[in-house]
mmCIF file of C-alpha atoms in Angstrom:
data_model
loop_
_atom_site.group_PDB
_atom_site.id
_atom_site.type_symbol
_atom_site.label_atom_id
_atom_site.label_comp_id
_atom_site.label_asym_id
_atom_site.label_seq_id
_atom_site.Cartn_x
_atom_site.Cartn_y
_atom_site.Cartn_z
ATOM 1 C CA ARG N 1 5.829 -17.359 -28.324
ATOM 2 C CA GLN N 2 8.788 -15.359 -27.096
ATOM 3 C CA GLY N 3 12.279 -16.787 -26.948
ATOM 4 C CA ALA N 4 14.924 -14.073 -26.860
ATOM 5 C CA ALA N 5 16.171 -13.579 -23.314
ATOM 6 C CA GLY N 6 15.730 -9.925 -22.447
ATOM 7 C CA GLY N 7 13.548 -9.253 -25.479
ATOM 8 C CA ALA N 8 10.319 -7.380 -24.826
ATOM 9 C CA ILE N 9 7.256 -6.090 -26.640
ATOM 10 C CA GLN N 10 7.518 -2.333 -26.188
ATOM 11 C CA LEU N 11 4.975 0.465 -26.667
ATOM 12 C CA GLY N 12 6.329 4.015 -26.956
ATOM 13 C CA GLU N 13 9.937 5.097 -26.876
ATOM 14 C CA GLY N 14 12.027 8.170 -26.176
ATOM 15 C CA GLY N 15 9.075 10.373 -25.264
ATOM 16 C CA ALA N 16 7.050 9.457 -28.355
ATOM 17 C CA GLU N 17 3.688 8.269 -27.102
ATOM 18 C CA GLY N 18 2.351 4.904 -28.173
ATOM 19 C CA ALA N 19 -1.269 5.885 -28.657
ATOM 20 C CA LEU N 20 -3.021 2.535 -28.218
ATOM 21 C CA LEU N 21 -2.297 -1.016 -27.173
ATOM 22 C CA ALA N 22 -5.467 -3.079 -27.507
ATOM 23 C CA ILE N 23 -5.299 -6.856 -27.145
ATOM 24 C CA GLY N 24 -8.561 -8.725 -26.763
ATOM 25 C CA GLY N 25 -9.818 -12.270 -26.502
ATOM 26 C CA ALA N 26 -12.192 -14.378 -24.453
ATOM 27 C CA GLY N 27 -12.421 -18.042 -23.490
ATOM 28 C CA SER N 28 -10.924 -20.265 -26.192
ATOM 29 C CA SER N 29 -10.053 -17.093 -28.115
ATOM 30 C CA SER N 30 -7.693 -15.839 -25.426
ATOM 31 C CA ILE N 31 -4.362 -14.465 -26.580
ATOM 32 C CA ASP N 32 -1.247 -15.939 -24.973
ATOM 33 C CA PHE N 33 2.257 -14.479 -24.697
ATOM 34 C CA VAL N 34 4.501 -17.260 -23.373
ATOM 35 C CA SER N 35 8.031 -18.617 -23.604
ATOM 36 C CA ASP N 36 9.091 -20.921 -26.444
ATOM 37 C CA GLU N 37 11.856 -22.458 -24.348
ATOM 38 C CA PRO N 38 11.709 -26.288 -24.020
ATOM 39 C CA SER N 39 11.328 -25.892 -20.242
ATOM 40 C CA PRO N 40 9.568 -22.544 -19.753
ATOM 41 C CA ALA N 41 10.483 -20.589 -16.616
ATOM 42 C CA PRO N 42 10.013 -17.085 -15.176
ATOM 43 C CA GLY N 43 12.395 -14.622 -16.805
ATOM 44 C CA ASP N 44 12.620 -16.313 -20.231
ATOM 45 C CA TRP N 45 11.656 -13.082 -22.038
ATOM 46 C CA GLY N 46 11.157 -9.394 -21.278
ATOM 47 C CA GLY N 47 7.362 -9.096 -21.148
ATOM 48 C CA ILE N 48 5.093 -6.338 -22.442
ATOM 49 C CA VAL N 49 6.509 -2.915 -21.564
ATOM 50 C CA VAL N 50 4.529 0.305 -22.018
ATOM 51 C CA GLU N 51 6.986 3.190 -21.727
ATOM 52 C CA THR N 52 4.930 6.116 -23.044
ATOM 53 C CA GLY N 53 1.510 4.682 -23.699
ATOM 54 C CA GLY N 54 -1.809 6.388 -24.208
ATOM 55 C CA PHE N 55 -4.556 3.771 -23.887
ATOM 56 C CA VAL N 56 -3.745 0.228 -22.743
ATOM 57 C CA LEU N 57 -6.758 -2.061 -23.125
ATOM 58 C CA MET N 58 -6.388 -5.792 -22.488
ATOM 59 C CA GLY N 59 -9.053 -8.475 -22.268
ATOM 60 C CA GLY N 60 -8.513 -12.216 -22.025
ATOM 61 C CA VAL N 61 -4.725 -11.891 -22.329
ATOM 62 C CA THR N 62 -2.234 -14.335 -20.800
ATOM 63 C CA VAL N 63 1.408 -13.385 -20.156
ATOM 64 C CA ARG N 64 3.726 -16.008 -18.659
ATOM 65 C CA HIS N 65 7.454 -16.695 -18.210
ATOM 66 C CA ALA N 66 8.367 -12.995 -18.628
ATOM 67 C CA GLY N 67 10.396 -10.666 -16.445
ATOM 68 C CA ALA N 68 13.863 -10.983 -17.969
ATOM 69 C CA ASP N 69 16.286 -8.129 -17.320
ATOM 70 C CA THR N 70 15.728 -5.583 -20.107
ATOM 71 C CA GLY N 71 17.885 -2.848 -18.602
ATOM 72 C CA ARG N 72 14.858 -1.151 -17.020
ATOM 73 C CA PRO N 73 14.457 -0.783 -13.241
ATOM 74 C CA ILE N 74 11.137 -2.686 -13.243
ATOM 75 C CA ARG N 75 10.688 -6.294 -14.335
ATOM 76 C CA GLY N 76 7.491 -8.253 -14.860
ATOM 77 C CA GLY N 77 4.901 -9.728 -17.179
ATOM 78 C CA VAL N 78 3.241 -6.418 -18.036
ATOM 79 C CA VAL N 79 5.003 -3.198 -17.014
ATOM 80 C CA VAL N 80 3.164 0.102 -17.572
ATOM 81 C CA LEU N 81 5.380 3.110 -16.890
ATOM 82 C CA SER N 82 3.144 5.815 -18.389
ATOM 83 C CA ALA N 83 -0.459 5.785 -19.609
ATOM 84 C CA THR N 84 -3.648 7.787 -19.992
ATOM 85 C CA GLN N 85 -6.152 4.967 -19.525
ATOM 86 C CA LEU N 86 -5.842 1.351 -18.378
ATOM 87 C CA GLN N 87 -8.237 -1.558 -18.763
ATOM 88 C CA PHE N 88 -7.585 -5.144 -17.688
ATOM 89 C CA ASP N 89 -10.473 -7.599 -17.950
ATOM 90 C CA GLY N 90 -10.072 -11.341 -17.483
ATOM 91 C CA CYS N 91 -6.301 -11.326 -17.900
ATOM 92 C CA THR N 92 -3.799 -13.831 -16.507
ATOM 93 C CA PHE N 93 -0.291 -12.605 -15.759
ATOM 94 C CA GLY N 94 1.487 -15.422 -13.902
ATOM 95 C CA ASP N 95 4.763 -17.324 -13.574
ATOM 96 C CA ASN N 96 6.732 -14.137 -14.210
ATOM 97 C CA ALA N 97 9.912 -12.862 -12.584
ATOM 98 C CA GLY N 98 9.159 -9.566 -10.853
ATOM 99 C CA TYR N 99 5.606 -8.264 -11.079
ATOM 100 C CA GLY N 100 2.584 -9.827 -12.680
ATOM 101 C CA LEU N 101 1.349 -6.311 -13.464
ATOM 102 C CA TYR N 102 3.205 -3.106 -12.662
ATOM 103 C CA ALA N 103 0.865 -0.144 -13.102
ATOM 104 C CA ALA N 104 2.242 2.476 -10.714
ATOM 105 C CA VAL N 105 2.403 4.827 -13.669
ATOM 106 C CA GLU N 106 4.049 8.221 -13.812
ATOM 107 C CA GLU N 107 1.555 11.058 -14.007
ATOM 108 C CA GLY N 108 2.331 14.456 -15.461
ATOM 109 C CA ALA N 109 1.057 17.924 -14.586
ATOM 110 C CA MET N 110 -2.455 17.006 -15.812
ATOM 111 C CA PRO N 111 -3.084 13.414 -14.689
ATOM 112 C CA PRO N 112 -6.236 11.684 -15.944
ATOM 113 C CA GLU N 113 -9.246 12.012 -13.670
ATOM 114 C CA THR N 114 -9.735 8.248 -13.948
ATOM 115 C CA LEU N 115 -6.807 6.057 -14.920
ATOM 116 C CA PHE N 116 -8.366 2.591 -14.520
ATOM 117 C CA SER N 117 -11.522 2.409 -16.636
ATOM 118 C CA GLN N 118 -11.859 -1.310 -15.836
ATOM 119 C CA PHE N 119 -10.068 -3.833 -13.629
ATOM 120 C CA ARG N 120 -11.864 -7.090 -12.940
ATOM 121 C CA ASP N 121 -11.620 -10.896 -12.971
ATOM 122 C CA ASN N 122 -7.856 -10.984 -13.433
ATOM 123 C CA ASP N 123 -5.382 -13.594 -12.149
ATOM 124 C CA LEU N 124 -2.087 -12.086 -10.977
ATOM 125 C CA SER N 125 -0.966 -14.989 -8.782
ATOM 126 C CA GLY N 126 2.269 -16.948 -9.029
ATOM 127 C CA ASN N 127 4.689 -14.026 -9.493
ATOM 128 C CA ASP N 128 7.400 -12.616 -7.236
ATOM 129 C CA ALA N 129 5.035 -9.676 -6.672
ATOM 130 C CA SER N 130 1.454 -9.584 -7.891
ATOM 131 C CA PHE N 131 0.608 -5.961 -8.566
ATOM 132 C CA ALA N 132 1.980 -2.430 -8.192
ATOM 133 C CA VAL N 133 -0.229 0.665 -8.161
ATOM 134 C CA THR N 134 -0.200 4.206 -6.788
ATOM 135 C CA VAL N 135 -2.214 4.287 -3.586
ATOM 136 C CA HIS N 136 -4.513 7.139 -4.668
ATOM 137 C CA ARG N 137 -5.739 5.010 -7.618
ATOM 138 C CA LEU N 138 -7.053 2.232 -5.375
ATOM 139 C CA ALA N 139 -10.490 3.841 -5.231
ATOM 140 C CA GLU N 140 -10.845 3.143 -8.989
ATOM 141 C CA ILE N 141 -10.208 -0.598 -8.657
ATOM 142 C CA ASP N 142 -12.350 -3.464 -7.384
ATOM 143 C CA LEU N 143 -9.563 -5.578 -5.947
ATOM 144 C CA SER N 144 -11.942 -8.262 -4.664
ATOM 145 C CA SER N 145 -12.586 -9.771 -8.126
ATOM 146 C CA THR N 146 -8.908 -10.481 -8.878
ATOM 147 C CA ASP N 147 -6.721 -13.365 -7.663
ATOM 148 C CA PHE N 148 -3.437 -11.963 -6.334
ATOM 149 C CA GLY N 149 -2.136 -15.186 -4.763
ATOM 150 C CA PRO N 150 -0.551 -16.335 -2.493
ATOM 151 C CA PRO N 151 2.271 -16.256 -3.189
ATOM 152 C CA GLY N 152 2.529 -12.592 -4.054
ATOM 153 C CA ARG N 153 1.992 -9.116 -2.687
ATOM 154 C CA ILE N 154 0.605 -5.701 -3.707
ATOM 155 C CA ASP N 155 3.111 -2.842 -3.723
ATOM 156 C CA LEU N 156 1.639 0.601 -3.048
ATOM 157 C CA PHE N 157 3.480 3.644 -4.395
ATOM 158 C CA GLY N 158 2.708 7.320 -3.759
ATOM 159 C CA ASP N 159 2.783 9.280 -0.534
ATOM 160 C CA ARG N 160 -0.718 10.719 -0.090
ATOM 161 C CA VAL N 161 -4.355 9.646 0.237
ATOM 162 C CA ALA N 162 -6.641 12.592 -0.535
ATOM 163 C CA GLU N 163 -9.847 10.592 -1.202
ATOM 164 C CA SER N 164 -11.389 7.893 0.983
ATOM 165 C CA THR N 165 -10.298 4.382 0.088
ATOM 166 C CA SER N 166 -9.962 0.916 1.596
ATOM 167 C CA LEU N 167 -7.376 -1.814 1.745
ATOM 168 C CA VAL N 168 -9.420 -5.022 1.538
ATOM 169 C CA ASP N 169 -8.304 -8.544 2.390
ATOM 170 C CA VAL N 170 -7.178 -10.170 -0.871
ATOM 171 C CA GLY N 171 -5.030 -12.937 0.617
ATOM 172 C CA VAL N 172 -1.626 -11.281 0.108
ATOM 173 C CA PRO N 173 0.120 -8.478 2.022
ATOM 174 C CA TYR N 174 0.260 -4.842 0.971
ATOM 175 C CA TYR N 175 3.725 -3.271 0.937
ATOM 176 C CA LEU N 176 3.985 0.499 1.319
ATOM 177 C CA GLU N 177 7.002 1.787 -0.578
ATOM 178 C CA GLY N 178 7.342 4.912 1.597
ATOM 179 C CA SER N 179 5.626 6.899 4.321
ATOM 180 C CA LEU N 180 1.979 7.736 3.695
ATOM 181 C CA THR N 181 -0.033 10.853 4.579
ATOM 182 C CA ILE N 182 -3.844 10.762 4.775
ATOM 183 C CA ALA N 183 -5.089 14.337 4.414
ATOM 184 C CA GLY N 184 -7.704 16.159 2.389
ATOM 185 C CA VAL N 185 -7.871 19.497 0.640
ATOM 186 C CA ASP N 186 -10.638 22.106 0.449
ATOM 187 C CA GLY N 187 -12.303 20.815 3.604
ATOM 188 C CA ALA N 188 -12.473 17.155 2.549
ATOM 189 C CA VAL N 189 -11.610 14.586 5.237
ATOM 190 C CA PRO N 190 -10.447 11.376 3.544
ATOM 191 C CA ARG N 191 -10.502 8.106 5.413
ATOM 192 C CA LEU N 192 -8.277 5.082 4.897
ATOM 193 C CA ASP N 193 -9.823 1.812 6.050
ATOM 194 C CA VAL N 194 -7.401 -1.035 6.641
ATOM 195 C CA ASP N 195 -9.993 -3.786 6.697
ATOM 196 C CA ALA N 196 -10.193 -6.893 8.864
ATOM 197 C CA GLY N 197 -7.709 -9.565 7.849
ATOM 198 C CA VAL N 198 -5.404 -7.190 5.957
ATOM 199 C CA GLU N 199 -1.638 -7.414 6.357
ATOM 200 C CA LEU N 200 0.004 -4.019 5.776
ATOM 201 C CA ARG N 201 3.803 -3.830 5.757
ATOM 202 C CA LEU N 202 6.085 -0.764 5.889
ATOM 203 C CA GLY N 203 9.807 -0.212 5.465
ATOM 204 C CA ALA N 204 12.182 0.686 8.267
ATOM 205 C CA GLY N 205 11.514 4.174 9.639
ATOM 206 C CA ARG N 206 8.360 4.671 7.532
ATOM 207 C CA ARG N 207 5.199 6.056 9.112
ATOM 208 C CA ILE N 208 1.500 6.641 8.454
ATOM 209 C CA ILE N 209 0.593 10.285 9.065
ATOM 210 C CA VAL N 210 -3.042 11.225 9.668
ATOM 211 C CA GLY N 211 -3.694 14.853 8.720
ATOM 212 C CA ASP N 212 -1.174 17.602 8.073
ATOM 213 C CA GLY N 213 -0.980 21.365 7.632
ATOM 214 C CA GLU N 214 -3.141 21.182 4.511
ATOM 215 C CA GLY N 215 -6.070 19.189 5.857
ATOM 216 C CA GLU N 216 -7.569 16.576 8.167
ATOM 217 C CA GLY N 217 -7.615 12.826 7.728
ATOM 218 C CA ARG N 218 -8.793 9.593 9.338
ATOM 219 C CA ILE N 219 -7.564 6.031 9.542
ATOM 220 C CA VAL N 220 -9.399 2.965 10.827
ATOM 221 C CA VAL N 221 -7.127 -0.029 11.359
ATOM 222 C CA GLY N 222 -9.128 -3.240 11.640
ATOM 223 C CA ASN N 223 -12.359 -1.996 10.098
ATOM 224 C CA GLY N 224 -15.160 -4.576 9.933
ATOM 225 C CA ASP N 225 -15.516 -8.032 11.444
ATOM 226 C CA GLY N 226 -13.316 -11.038 10.789
ATOM 227 C CA SER N 227 -9.645 -11.868 11.140
ATOM 228 C CA ASP N 228 -7.220 -9.647 12.987
ATOM 229 C CA THR N 229 -5.460 -6.923 11.016
ATOM 230 C CA VAL N 230 -1.651 -6.819 11.081
ATOM 231 C CA VAL N 231 0.458 -3.702 10.515
ATOM 232 C CA GLY N 232 4.188 -4.324 10.743
ATOM 233 C CA PRO N 233 7.561 -4.151 9.019
ATOM 234 C CA ARG N 234 8.198 -5.482 5.533
ATOM 235 C CA SER N 235 10.055 -8.764 5.208
ATOM 236 C CA ASP N 236 12.988 -6.861 3.667
ATOM 237 C CA ALA N 237 13.013 -4.123 6.348
ATOM 238 C CA ILE N 238 16.241 -3.656 8.269
ATOM 239 C CA GLY N 239 14.516 -2.259 11.344
ATOM 240 C CA PRO N 240 11.174 -1.247 12.845
ATOM 241 C CA TRP N 241 8.690 1.029 11.126
ATOM 242 C CA ALA N 242 7.960 4.372 12.776
ATOM 243 C CA GLY N 243 4.266 3.970 13.620
ATOM 244 C CA ILE N 244 0.996 5.875 13.153
ATOM 245 C CA GLU N 245 1.053 9.616 13.769
ATOM 246 C CA ALA N 246 -2.225 11.477 14.302
ATOM 247 C CA VAL N 247 -1.292 15.081 13.479
ATOM 248 C CA TRP N 248 -4.612 16.607 12.494
ATOM 249 C CA GLY N 249 -7.226 13.881 12.466
ATOM 250 C CA GLN N 250 -8.439 10.687 14.087
ATOM 251 C CA ALA N 251 -6.842 7.256 14.350
ATOM 252 C CA THR N 252 -8.999 4.275 15.355
ATOM 253 C CA VAL N 253 -7.506 0.856 16.071
ATOM 254 C CA ARG N 254 -9.587 -2.286 16.591
ATOM 255 C CA ASN N 255 -8.830 -6.025 16.580
ATOM 256 C CA SER N 256 -5.324 -5.420 15.293
ATOM 257 C CA TYR N 257 -1.660 -6.149 15.842
ATOM 258 C CA LEU N 258 0.805 -3.267 15.499
ATOM 259 C CA LEU N 259 4.091 -5.133 15.351
ATOM 260 C CA HIS N 260 7.712 -3.995 15.729
ATOM 261 C CA ALA N 261 6.812 -0.293 15.527
ATOM 262 C CA GLY N 262 8.204 2.830 17.159
ATOM 263 C CA ALA N 263 11.424 3.513 15.275
ATOM 264 C CA TYR N 264 13.114 6.545 16.827
ATOM 265 C CA ASP N 265 13.315 9.544 14.518
ATOM 266 C CA ASP N 266 15.907 12.235 15.279
ATOM 267 C CA ALA N 267 13.827 14.856 13.463
ATOM 268 C CA TYR N 268 10.753 14.060 15.542
ATOM 269 C CA GLY N 269 12.532 13.121 18.736
ATOM 270 C CA ILE N 270 9.902 10.454 19.308
ATOM 271 C CA GLY N 271 9.868 6.685 19.151
ATOM 272 C CA ALA N 272 6.384 5.222 19.661
ATOM 273 C CA ALA N 273 3.955 2.929 17.865
ATOM 274 C CA ILE N 274 1.269 5.647 17.931
ATOM 275 C CA VAL N 275 1.974 9.370 18.256
ATOM 276 C CA VAL N 276 -0.937 11.711 19.002
ATOM 277 C CA ARG N 277 -0.179 15.377 18.333
ATOM 278 C CA GLU N 278 -2.281 18.178 19.820
ATOM 279 C CA GLY N 279 -4.507 18.240 16.741
ATOM 280 C CA GLY N 280 -5.010 14.481 16.689
ATOM 281 C CA THR N 281 -7.210 11.980 18.489
ATOM 282 C CA LEU N 282 -6.936 8.257 19.166
ATOM 283 C CA SER N 283 -9.516 5.629 20.018
ATOM 284 C CA PHE N 284 -9.507 1.869 20.518
ATOM 285 C CA SER N 285 -12.423 -0.483 19.949
ATOM 286 C CA GLY N 286 -13.104 -4.140 19.254
ATOM 287 C CA THR N 287 -12.093 -6.970 21.575
ATOM 288 C CA ARG N 288 -8.287 -7.072 21.355
ATOM 289 C CA VAL N 289 -5.421 -4.862 20.242
ATOM 290 C CA VAL N 290 -1.753 -5.837 20.597
ATOM 291 C CA ILE N 291 0.959 -3.160 20.347
ATOM 292 C CA ASP N 292 4.573 -4.339 20.090
ATOM 293 C CA SER N 293 6.817 -1.261 20.213
ATOM 294 C CA VAL N 294 10.554 -0.700 20.453
ATOM 295 C CA GLY N 295 9.674 2.513 22.309
ATOM 296 C CA SER N 296 6.459 3.621 24.009
ATOM 297 C CA ALA N 297 3.168 2.209 22.811
ATOM 298 C CA VAL N 298 1.428 5.603 22.702
ATOM 299 C CA HIS N 299 3.040 9.051 22.891
ATOM 300 C CA HIS N 300 0.658 11.968 23.515
ATOM 301 C CA GLN N 301 1.415 15.643 23.098
ATOM 302 C CA SER N 302 -1.110 17.542 25.190
ATOM 303 C CA GLU N 303 -1.678 20.860 26.928
ATOM 304 C CA ASP N 304 -3.080 18.897 29.890
ATOM 305 C CA CYS N 305 -1.719 15.400 30.514
ATOM 306 C CA SER N 306 -4.279 14.871 33.277
ATOM 307 C CA ALA N 307 -6.929 14.699 30.552
ATOM 308 C CA VAL N 308 -5.135 11.964 28.589
ATOM 309 C CA ASP N 309 -6.670 8.517 28.963
ATOM 310 C CA THR N 310 -4.724 5.395 29.806
ATOM 311 C CA LEU N 311 -5.247 2.339 27.620
ATOM 312 C CA PRO N 312 -8.459 0.305 27.816
ATOM 313 C CA GLY N 313 -8.250 -3.212 29.201
ATOM 314 C CA HIS N 314 -8.365 -4.990 25.844
ATOM 315 C CA VAL N 315 -5.130 -3.327 24.644
ATOM 316 C CA ASP N 316 -2.040 -5.449 25.340
ATOM 317 C CA VAL N 317 1.356 -3.756 25.197
ATOM 318 C CA ILE N 318 4.787 -5.229 24.605
ATOM 319 C CA SER N 319 7.170 -2.304 25.097
ATOM 320 C CA HIS N 320 10.909 -2.771 24.736
ATOM 321 C CA GLY N 321 12.037 0.623 25.940
ATOM 322 C CA GLY N 322 9.241 2.981 26.913
ATOM 323 C CA CYS N 323 5.845 3.398 28.526
ATOM 324 C CA ALA N 324 2.435 2.058 27.655
ATOM 325 C CA VAL N 325 1.303 5.707 27.569
ATOM 326 C CA TYR N 326 3.801 8.564 27.591
ATOM 327 C CA CYS N 327 2.591 12.162 27.744
ATOM 328 C CA GLU N 328 4.513 15.259 26.739
ATOM 329 C CA ASP N 329 2.949 18.297 28.454
ATOM 330 C CA THR N 330 3.335 21.162 25.996
ATOM 331 C CA THR N 331 2.204 23.748 28.567
ATOM 332 C CA ALA N 332 4.391 22.774 31.496
ATOM 333 C CA GLY N 333 7.254 21.698 29.279
ATOM 334 C CA ASP N 334 7.721 18.367 31.011
ATOM 335 C CA ALA N 335 6.767 14.736 30.320
ATOM 336 C CA SER N 336 5.635 11.735 32.293
ATOM 337 C CA CYS N 337 4.910 8.036 32.000
ATOM 338 C CA LEU N 338 1.159 7.854 32.570
ATOM 339 C CA GLU N 339 1.053 4.094 32.309
ATOM 340 C CA PRO N 340 4.213 2.002 32.770
#
């Protein structure tokens, strides 16, 4: 039982690596880290903090009432700032201030090929935020076996997807901490699936970029059958998000809502929910797509605007200052509203 406000169990300090944190239990033998206050509450103690860890292996561990301010930028039940290997099996991190589990770890010049050796059957519900992870590590984790809430959310750090991965419906929203690029290297074409029923939230002015100068990429928003997918601004955003930009790759949208998108960017000179560059393509499928944009719904850059398609009938547009389809003719040097 932990009682000192702000006190934490810490592994590693000042660059000296804590080689191993192994805590294991199962069933009635589970190991609990909780407050000893008469009326326990989130933030009673500092939690378990891994500053420079090597291997962090936890099974059947409960951490509650943690997340006190320890002077670090991240608060939560278990906070992993650096590690070589992580394993969480049957753990419960709940009723904490901040995160249940923060594992968006810093990675050096030689990051481990696999960071998460195991992640299953955990309960991360009942915290301010459920889980934090770098987006390129999602492919290592089976999110479907863990309870994230509600209430709660999953915060995604990192700015690039270089291997195919999926955001699956786990009952809480995903928050992107910055803009995200989906692009491969050495000829690989990674694909990000934002599955049916997922709620993906971005900050003001943030965008999802499909492909770049280094490689191609793909995104499918609303993959699979089931509830509609929602992509929109975070609850703490102070304005619209920028939208999806197909630079060198394909964007597919089906059975989805793209809400409050199209933030104008001075560097790009474009404000639209979906921007299709000359190297990109866009397709719609499913039965209904709703685009709510502060600018145009779709902005095409094309050598021949006569070849650009207008929107199919199942795409509904709410535009607050642009066209349904706007085309910028890169050959003629002019632009036109193809579909009001």
